[in-house]
CSV table of C-alpha atoms in Angstrom, one decimal:
chain,number,residue,atom,x,y,z
P,1,UNK,CA,-127.5,39.8,-164.9
P,2,UNK,CA,-125.3,38.7,-162.0
P,3,UNK,CA,-124.3,34.8,-162.4
P,4,UNK,CA,-126.0,32.5,-159.9
P,5,UNK,CA,-123.9,31.6,-157.1
P,6,UNK,CA,-126.4,30.5,-154.5
P,7,UNK,CA,-129.5,28.5,-154.8
P,8,UNK,CA,-131.0,30.2,-151.8
P,9,UNK,CA,-130.3,33.3,-149.5
P,10,UNK,CA,-132.0,32.9,-146.1
P,11,UNK,CA,-132.6,35.9,-144.0
P,12,UNK,CA,-133.8,35.5,-140.3
P,13,UNK,CA,-133.3,35.8,-136.8
P,14,UNK,CA,-130.0,34.2,-135.6
P,15,UNK,CA,-131.0,32.0,-132.7
P,16,UNK,CA,-129.6,29.4,-130.5
P,17,UNK,CA,-132.2,26.9,-129.4
P,18,UNK,CA,-132.1,25.5,-125.9
P,19,UNK,CA,-134.1,22.3,-125.7
P,20,UNK,CA,-135.7,20.5,-122.7
P,21,UNK,CA,-138.3,17.6,-122.5
P,22,UNK,CA,-141.1,18.6,-120.3
P,23,UNK,CA,-144.5,17.1,-119.2
P,24,UNK,CA,-147.9,18.7,-120.2
P,25,UNK,CA,-148.3,19.9,-116.6
P,26,UNK,CA,-145.3,22.1,-117.0
P,27,UNK,CA,-146.9,24.1,-119.9
P,28,UNK,CA,-150.1,24.3,-117.7
P,29,UNK,CA,-148.3,25.6,-114.7
P,30,UNK,CA,-146.5,28.1,-116.6
P,31,UNK,CA,-149.7,29.2,-118.5
P,32,UNK,CA,-148.2,28.6,-122.0
P,33,UNK,CA,-150.0,27.9,-125.2
P,34,UNK,CA,-148.7,24.6,-126.3
P,35,UNK,CA,-147.2,24.7,-129.9
P,36,UNK,CA,-146.9,28.5,-129.8
P,37,UNK,CA,-144.0,30.9,-130.1
P,38,UNK,CA,-143.8,33.8,-127.5
P,39,UNK,CA,-141.2,36.6,-127.3
P,40,UNK,CA,-139.7,37.3,-123.8
P,41,UNK,CA,-137.4,39.6,-121.9
P,42,UNK,CA,-134.2,38.9,-120.2
P,43,UNK,CA,-135.6,38.4,-116.8
P,44,UNK,CA,-138.2,35.7,-118.2
P,45,UNK,CA,-135.5,34.0,-120.2
P,46,UNK,CA,-133.4,33.7,-116.9
P,47,UNK,CA,-136.5,32.5,-114.9
P,48,UNK,CA,-137.6,30.1,-117.4
P,49,UNK,CA,-134.2,28.6,-118.0
P,50,UNK,CA,-133.6,27.9,-114.4
P,51,UNK,CA,-137.0,26.0,-114.3
P,52,UNK,CA,-136.3,23.7,-117.5
P,53,UNK,CA,-134.0,21.0,-115.9
P,54,UNK,CA,-131.5,19.3,-118.3
P,55,UNK,CA,-131.2,20.9,-121.6
P,56,UNK,CA,-129.5,20.4,-125.0
P,57,UNK,CA,-128.2,23.5,-127.1
P,58,UNK,CA,-128.2,23.5,-130.7
P,59,UNK,CA,-127.8,26.5,-133.4
P,60,UNK,CA,-131.3,27.2,-134.7
P,61,UNK,CA,-133.5,30.0,-136.0
P,62,UNK,CA,-136.1,29.2,-138.6
P,63,UNK,CA,-134.3,30.7,-141.7
P,64,UNK,CA,-131.0,29.4,-140.4
P,65,UNK,CA,-132.2,26.0,-140.1
P,66,UNK,CA,-133.5,26.3,-143.7
P,67,UNK,CA,-130.1,27.4,-144.8
P,68,UNK,CA,-128.4,24.7,-143.3
P,69,UNK,CA,-130.8,22.2,-144.6
P,70,UNK,CA,-130.2,23.5,-148.2
P,71,UNK,CA,-126.3,23.1,-147.7
P,72,UNK,CA,-126.7,19.7,-146.2
P,73,UNK,CA,-128.9,18.7,-149.1
P,74,UNK,CA,-126.0,19.6,-151.4
P,75,UNK,CA,-127.2,23.1,-152.3
P,76,UNK,CA,-125.3,26.3,-152.5
P,77,UNK,CA,-126.6,28.3,-149.4
P,78,UNK,CA,-126.1,31.9,-148.0
P,79,UNK,CA,-127.6,33.4,-144.7
P,80,UNK,CA,-127.9,36.8,-143.2
P,81,UNK,CA,-128.6,37.1,-139.6
P,82,UNK,CA,-127.1,39.0,-136.5
P,83,UNK,CA,-125.1,37.6,-133.5
P,84,UNK,CA,-123.2,39.2,-130.9
P,85,UNK,CA,-119.5,38.9,-130.2
P,86,UNK,CA,-120.1,36.3,-127.4
P,87,UNK,CA,-120.1,32.5,-126.8
P,88,UNK,CA,-123.4,31.7,-128.2
P,89,UNK,CA,-122.4,34.0,-131.3
P,90,UNK,CA,-119.2,32.2,-131.9
P,91,UNK,CA,-121.0,28.9,-131.6
P,92,UNK,CA,-123.6,29.9,-134.0
P,93,UNK,CA,-121.3,31.2,-136.8
P,94,UNK,CA,-119.1,27.9,-136.4
P,95,UNK,CA,-122.3,25.7,-136.6
P,96,UNK,CA,-123.4,27.6,-139.9
P,97,UNK,CA,-120.2,27.5,-141.5
P,98,UNK,CA,-119.7,24.0,-140.4
P,99,UNK,CA,-122.5,22.9,-142.5
P,100,UNK,CA,-121.4,24.8,-145.6
P,101,UNK,CA,-123.4,28.0,-145.6
P,102,UNK,CA,-122.1,31.3,-146.6
P,103,UNK,CA,-122.4,33.4,-143.6
P,104,UNK,CA,-120.5,36.6,-143.4
P,105,UNK,CA,-122.8,39.0,-141.4
P,106,UNK,CA,-120.9,41.3,-139.4
P,107,UNK,CA,-121.1,40.6,-135.5
P,108,UNK,CA,-122.8,43.0,-133.1
P,109,UNK,CA,-120.4,44.4,-130.9
P,110,UNK,CA,-121.2,46.4,-127.4
P,111,UNK,CA,-125.0,45.4,-127.9
P,112,UNK,CA,-127.3,42.8,-126.4
P,113,UNK,CA,-126.3,39.2,-126.2
P,114,UNK,CA,-127.0,36.6,-129.0
P,115,UNK,CA,-130.6,35.4,-129.1
P,116,UNK,CA,-131.7,32.2,-127.7
P,117,UNK,CA,-135.1,30.2,-128.0
P,118,UNK,CA,-136.1,27.8,-125.0
P,119,UNK,CA,-138.0,25.1,-126.5
P,120,UNK,CA,-140.1,22.8,-124.5
P,121,UNK,CA,-140.9,19.5,-126.2
P,122,UNK,CA,-144.0,17.5,-124.8
P,123,UNK,CA,-144.2,13.7,-125.0
P,124,UNK,CA,-146.2,14.2,-128.2
P,125,UNK,CA,-143.2,15.8,-129.8
P,126,UNK,CA,-144.8,19.1,-130.0
P,127,UNK,CA,-142.7,22.1,-129.1
P,128,UNK,CA,-143.6,25.4,-127.3
P,129,UNK,CA,-141.0,28.1,-128.0
P,130,UNK,CA,-140.0,31.0,-125.7
P,131,UNK,CA,-137.7,33.4,-127.5
P,132,UNK,CA,-135.3,36.1,-126.3
P,133,UNK,CA,-134.4,38.0,-129.6
P,134,UNK,CA,-131.4,39.8,-128.1
P,135,UNK,CA,-128.9,40.8,-130.8
P,136,UNK,CA,-130.7,39.5,-133.8
P,137,UNK,CA,-133.1,42.5,-133.7
P,138,UNK,CA,-130.1,44.6,-134.7
P,139,UNK,CA,-130.2,43.2,-138.4
P,140,UNK,CA,-130.5,46.2,-140.6
P,141,UNK,CA,-130.2,47.3,-144.2
P,142,UNK,CA,-126.5,47.8,-143.7
P,143,UNK,CA,-126.1,44.0,-143.3
P,144,UNK,CA,-127.8,43.2,-146.6
P,145,UNK,CA,-124.9,42.4,-149.0
P,146,UNK,CA,-126.2,43.4,-152.5
P,147,UNK,CA,-123.7,41.0,-154.5
P,148,UNK,CA,-125.0,38.0,-152.3
P,149,UNK,CA,-128.7,38.9,-153.0
P,150,UNK,CA,-128.1,39.2,-156.8
P,151,UNK,CA,-126.4,36.0,-156.8
P,152,UNK,CA,-129.0,34.0,-155.3
P,153,UNK,CA,-131.9,32.3,-157.2
P,154,UNK,CA,-134.3,32.5,-154.4
P,155,UNK,CA,-134.1,35.0,-151.4
P,156,UNK,CA,-136.0,33.7,-148.5
P,157,UNK,CA,-137.3,35.4,-145.3
P,158,UNK,CA,-138.9,34.2,-142.1
P,159,UNK,CA,-142.1,36.0,-140.9
P,160,UNK,CA,-140.6,36.3,-137.4
P,161,UNK,CA,-138.2,38.8,-138.8
P,162,UNK,CA,-141.1,41.3,-139.3
P,163,UNK,CA,-141.1,42.0,-135.5
P,164,UNK,CA,-138.0,44.4,-135.6
P,165,UNK,CA,-138.5,47.4,-137.8
P,166,UNK,CA,-134.9,47.6,-138.9
P,167,UNK,CA,-135.1,43.9,-140.0
P,168,UNK,CA,-138.3,44.6,-142.0
P,169,UNK,CA,-136.5,47.5,-143.8
P,170,UNK,CA,-133.6,45.2,-144.5
P,171,UNK,CA,-135.8,42.5,-146.1
P,172,UNK,CA,-137.6,44.8,-148.3
P,173,UNK,CA,-134.2,46.1,-149.5
P,174,UNK,CA,-133.2,42.6,-150.3
P,175,UNK,CA,-136.3,42.0,-152.3
P,176,UNK,CA,-135.9,44.9,-154.2
P,177,UNK,CA,-132.3,44.0,-155.2
P,178,UNK,CA,-133.5,40.4,-156.0
P,179,UNK,CA,-136.4,41.5,-158.3
P,180,UNK,CA,-134.0,44.0,-160.0
P,181,UNK,CA,-131.7,40.9,-160.8
P,182,UNK,CA,-134.6,38.8,-162.1
P,183,UNK,CA,-134.5,36.6,-159.0
P,184,UNK,CA,-137.5,35.3,-156.6
P,185,UNK,CA,-138.6,36.2,-153.4
P,186,UNK,CA,-140.1,34.1,-150.7
P,187,UNK,CA,-141.8,34.5,-147.3
P,188,UNK,CA,-142.7,31.8,-144.7
P,189,UNK,CA,-145.4,32.9,-142.3
P,190,UNK,CA,-143.7,31.4,-139.3
P,191,UNK,CA,-146.4,31.2,-136.8
P,192,UNK,CA,-150.1,32.0,-136.5
P,193,UNK,CA,-149.5,34.4,-133.8
P,194,UNK,CA,-147.1,36.1,-136.3
P,195,UNK,CA,-149.9,36.1,-138.9
P,196,UNK,CA,-152.2,38.0,-136.5
P,197,UNK,CA,-149.8,40.7,-136.0
P,198,UNK,CA,-148.9,41.2,-139.4
P,199,UNK,CA,-151.8,40.0,-141.7
P,200,UNK,CA,-152.5,43.2,-143.7
P,201,UNK,CA,-148.7,43.5,-144.5
P,202,UNK,CA,-148.1,39.9,-145.6
P,203,UNK,CA,-151.4,40.2,-147.7
P,204,UNK,CA,-149.9,43.4,-149.0
P,205,UNK,CA,-146.5,42.0,-150.1
P,206,UNK,CA,-148.3,39.0,-151.8
P,207,UNK,CA,-150.7,41.2,-153.7
P,208,UNK,CA,-148.1,43.8,-154.8
P,209,UNK,CA,-145.7,41.2,-156.2
P,210,UNK,CA,-143.1,41.5,-153.4
P,211,UNK,CA,-143.6,37.9,-152.7
P,212,UNK,CA,-143.4,35.1,-155.5
P,213,UNK,CA,-143.3,32.0,-153.3
P,214,UNK,CA,-145.2,31.6,-149.9
P,215,UNK,CA,-144.6,28.9,-147.2
P,216,UNK,CA,-147.2,28.2,-144.7
P,217,UNK,CA,-148.7,25.4,-142.8
P,218,UNK,CA,-152.5,24.8,-142.5
P,219,UNK,CA,-153.0,26.8,-139.4
P,220,UNK,CA,-151.1,29.8,-140.7
P,221,UNK,CA,-152.8,29.8,-144.0
P,222,UNK,CA,-156.2,29.7,-142.2
P,223,UNK,CA,-155.1,32.5,-139.8
P,224,UNK,CA,-154.0,34.6,-142.7
P,225,UNK,CA,-157.5,34.7,-144.3
P,226,UNK,CA,-159.3,34.4,-141.0
P,227,UNK,CA,-161.2,31.3,-141.9
P,228,UNK,CA,-161.7,27.9,-140.3
P,229,UNK,CA,-162.0,26.3,-143.8
P,230,UNK,CA,-158.9,25.0,-145.4
P,231,UNK,CA,-160.4,25.2,-148.8
P,232,UNK,CA,-161.4,28.6,-148.5
P,233,UNK,CA,-158.0,29.6,-147.6
P,234,UNK,CA,-156.4,27.9,-150.6
P,235,UNK,CA,-159.0,29.5,-153.2
P,236,UNK,CA,-157.7,32.8,-151.7
P,237,UNK,CA,-154.0,32.4,-151.8
P,238,UNK,CA,-154.3,30.8,-155.3
P,239,UNK,CA,-155.3,34.4,-156.4
P,240,UNK,CA,-152.9,36.4,-154.1
P,241,UNK,CA,-149.6,34.8,-154.7
P,242,UNK,CA,-147.9,33.0,-157.8
P,243,UNK,CA,-146.9,29.9,-155.7
P,244,UNK,CA,-147.6,28.6,-152.4
P,245,UNK,CA,-146.0,25.7,-150.4
P,246,UNK,CA,-148.3,24.3,-147.9
P,247,UNK,CA,-147.4,21.8,-145.4
P,248,UNK,CA,-150.2,19.5,-143.8
P,249,UNK,CA,-148.1,17.7,-141.0
P,250,UNK,CA,-148.7,14.0,-141.3
P,251,UNK,CA,-151.0,14.6,-144.3
P,252,UNK,CA,-148.0,15.7,-146.5
P,253,UNK,CA,-147.8,18.9,-148.3
P,254,UNK,CA,-149.3,20.8,-151.2
P,255,UNK,CA,-147.8,23.1,-153.9
P,256,UNK,CA,-150.5,25.6,-155.3
P,257,UNK,CA,-150.2,28.0,-158.2
P,258,UNK,CA,-152.9,29.9,-160.3
P,259,UNK,CA,-152.4,27.0,-162.8
P,260,UNK,CA,-152.4,23.8,-160.7
P,261,UNK,CA,-152.5,22.1,-157.3
P,262,UNK,CA,-150.2,19.3,-156.6
P,263,UNK,CA,-150.5,17.2,-153.4
P,264,UNK,CA,-147.9,14.9,-152.0
P,265,UNK,CA,-147.9,12.4,-149.1
P,266,UNK,CA,-145.7,12.8,-145.9
P,267,UNK,CA,-142.5,10.7,-146.0
P,268,UNK,CA,-142.4,7.7,-143.8
P,269,UNK,CA,-141.0,8.1,-140.2
P,270,UNK,CA,-140.3,5.6,-137.7
P,271,UNK,CA,-140.4,7.7,-134.5
P,272,UNK,CA,-141.5,11.3,-134.1
P,273,UNK,CA,-139.4,12.6,-131.5
P,274,UNK,CA,-139.3,16.5,-131.9
P,275,UNK,CA,-141.4,18.4,-134.4
P,276,UNK,CA,-139.0,21.5,-134.1
P,277,UNK,CA,-137.8,22.4,-137.7
P,278,UNK,CA,-140.2,20.3,-139.7
P,279,UNK,CA,-141.5,23.4,-141.6
P,280,UNK,CA,-138.1,24.9,-141.9
P,281,UNK,CA,-136.6,21.7,-143.4
P,282,UNK,CA,-139.3,21.3,-145.8
P,283,UNK,CA,-138.6,24.7,-146.9
P,284,UNK,CA,-135.0,23.6,-147.5
P,285,UNK,CA,-136.1,20.9,-150.0
P,286,UNK,CA,-138.7,22.9,-151.7
P,287,UNK,CA,-136.6,25.8,-152.0
P,288,UNK,CA,-133.7,23.9,-153.6
P,289,UNK,CA,-136.1,22.0,-156.0
P,290,UNK,CA,-137.4,25.3,-157.2
P,291,UNK,CA,-134.1,26.9,-157.3
P,292,UNK,CA,-132.9,23.8,-159.7
P,293,UNK,CA,-136.2,24.2,-161.6
P,294,UNK,CA,-137.8,20.9,-160.4
P,295,UNK,CA,-141.5,20.6,-161.0
P,296,UNK,CA,-143.7,21.0,-158.0
P,297,UNK,CA,-144.3,17.4,-157.1
P,298,UNK,CA,-140.4,16.7,-156.9
P,299,UNK,CA,-139.9,19.9,-155.0
P,300,UNK,CA,-142.5,18.9,-152.4
P,301,UNK,CA,-141.5,15.4,-152.2
P,302,UNK,CA,-138.0,16.7,-151.6
P,303,UNK,CA,-139.3,19.0,-148.9
P,304,UNK,CA,-141.3,16.2,-147.2
P,305,UNK,CA,-138.1,13.9,-147.1
P,306,UNK,CA,-136.1,16.6,-145.3
P,307,UNK,CA,-138.8,17.4,-142.8
P,308,UNK,CA,-139.0,13.6,-142.1
P,309,UNK,CA,-135.3,13.3,-141.1
P,310,UNK,CA,-135.4,16.2,-138.9
P,311,UNK,CA,-138.3,15.1,-136.6
P,312,UNK,CA,-136.8,11.8,-135.9
P,313,UNK,CA,-134.3,13.5,-133.4
P,314,UNK,CA,-134.1,16.4,-131.1
P,315,UNK,CA,-133.1,19.7,-132.9
P,316,UNK,CA,-134.0,21.4,-136.1
P,317,UNK,CA,-130.7,20.6,-137.9
P,318,UNK,CA,-130.2,17.4,-139.9
P,319,UNK,CA,-128.1,14.7,-138.4
P,320,UNK,CA,-127.8,12.7,-141.6
P,321,UNK,CA,-126.6,13.8,-145.1
P,322,UNK,CA,-129.8,14.8,-146.7
P,323,UNK,CA,-128.0,14.6,-150.1
P,324,UNK,CA,-127.2,11.1,-149.7
P,325,UNK,CA,-130.6,10.6,-148.3
P,326,UNK,CA,-132.4,12.0,-151.2
P,327,UNK,CA,-130.1,10.4,-153.9
P,328,UNK,CA,-131.2,7.0,-152.1
P,329,UNK,CA,-134.6,7.8,-152.8
P,330,UNK,CA,-133.9,8.7,-156.5
P,331,UNK,CA,-133.7,12.6,-156.4
P,332,UNK,CA,-131.4,13.7,-159.0
P,333,UNK,CA,-129.5,16.5,-157.1
């Protein structure tokens, strides 16, 4: 088997996040569903941007945030994602590599511009995302570097990537390579609306053994099994997937397998500023824990610690050294 070089390989939509603080009335006026993610075209992206007022720009993308979190936590992290040969694409590559992430996906030339997500943050810290996918939908099988996949303990994909057909094929190719080398494959459901679009395919991959480790929040898991009862959803996922990491917001997180269920409390947060990236950074900690053979409790606690850091400021990338923070809390990384 190829020797392990990376703790995680994250595959996702390479997106620059554009943040703005807005009042609840702004969402009502724009007829936006609070806390949701919608895909928009170029015209809508331009129109909405003009109405957002003062903004902050930070490199993002769900799996990109997770990859950066793993690296800042002290793990070895790789990333596959497509950006264009433009200003935002250059900024994204700079930010990813600056955190220590191995990011060598070829840039897109003569195609749509780099993707961006306009994130509206209401006073309660909730975020509503409006995403223009642009160049990131051009990720395809040819961008899957087999050596990187084979050298990664866990290959992790965001559910949002299931929208572009070429990216779907890219992930399935990566999953096949990972399993051929005795590695694990992980999926995050990403969004309840994403689950509604691809429920049967997600369940199919869980049941046929493509997915070894599932990430979800409470709303996504209930949407997956079309139930309002969390216990019913937990019982169902226990039979469908070897391991599930379930986030419960202020109530912490759970790790569920066929043999056991572990629950840990949320890490203390002084001030919730922006919930963007909480799930992404939880995944960073949990993935690194599993890649390092930590038990469920330690992995989930590490995930909660990372999530707590990122919701204390605007943006989904950590602003403090997660490695130092974890070591201060007694985690042996």
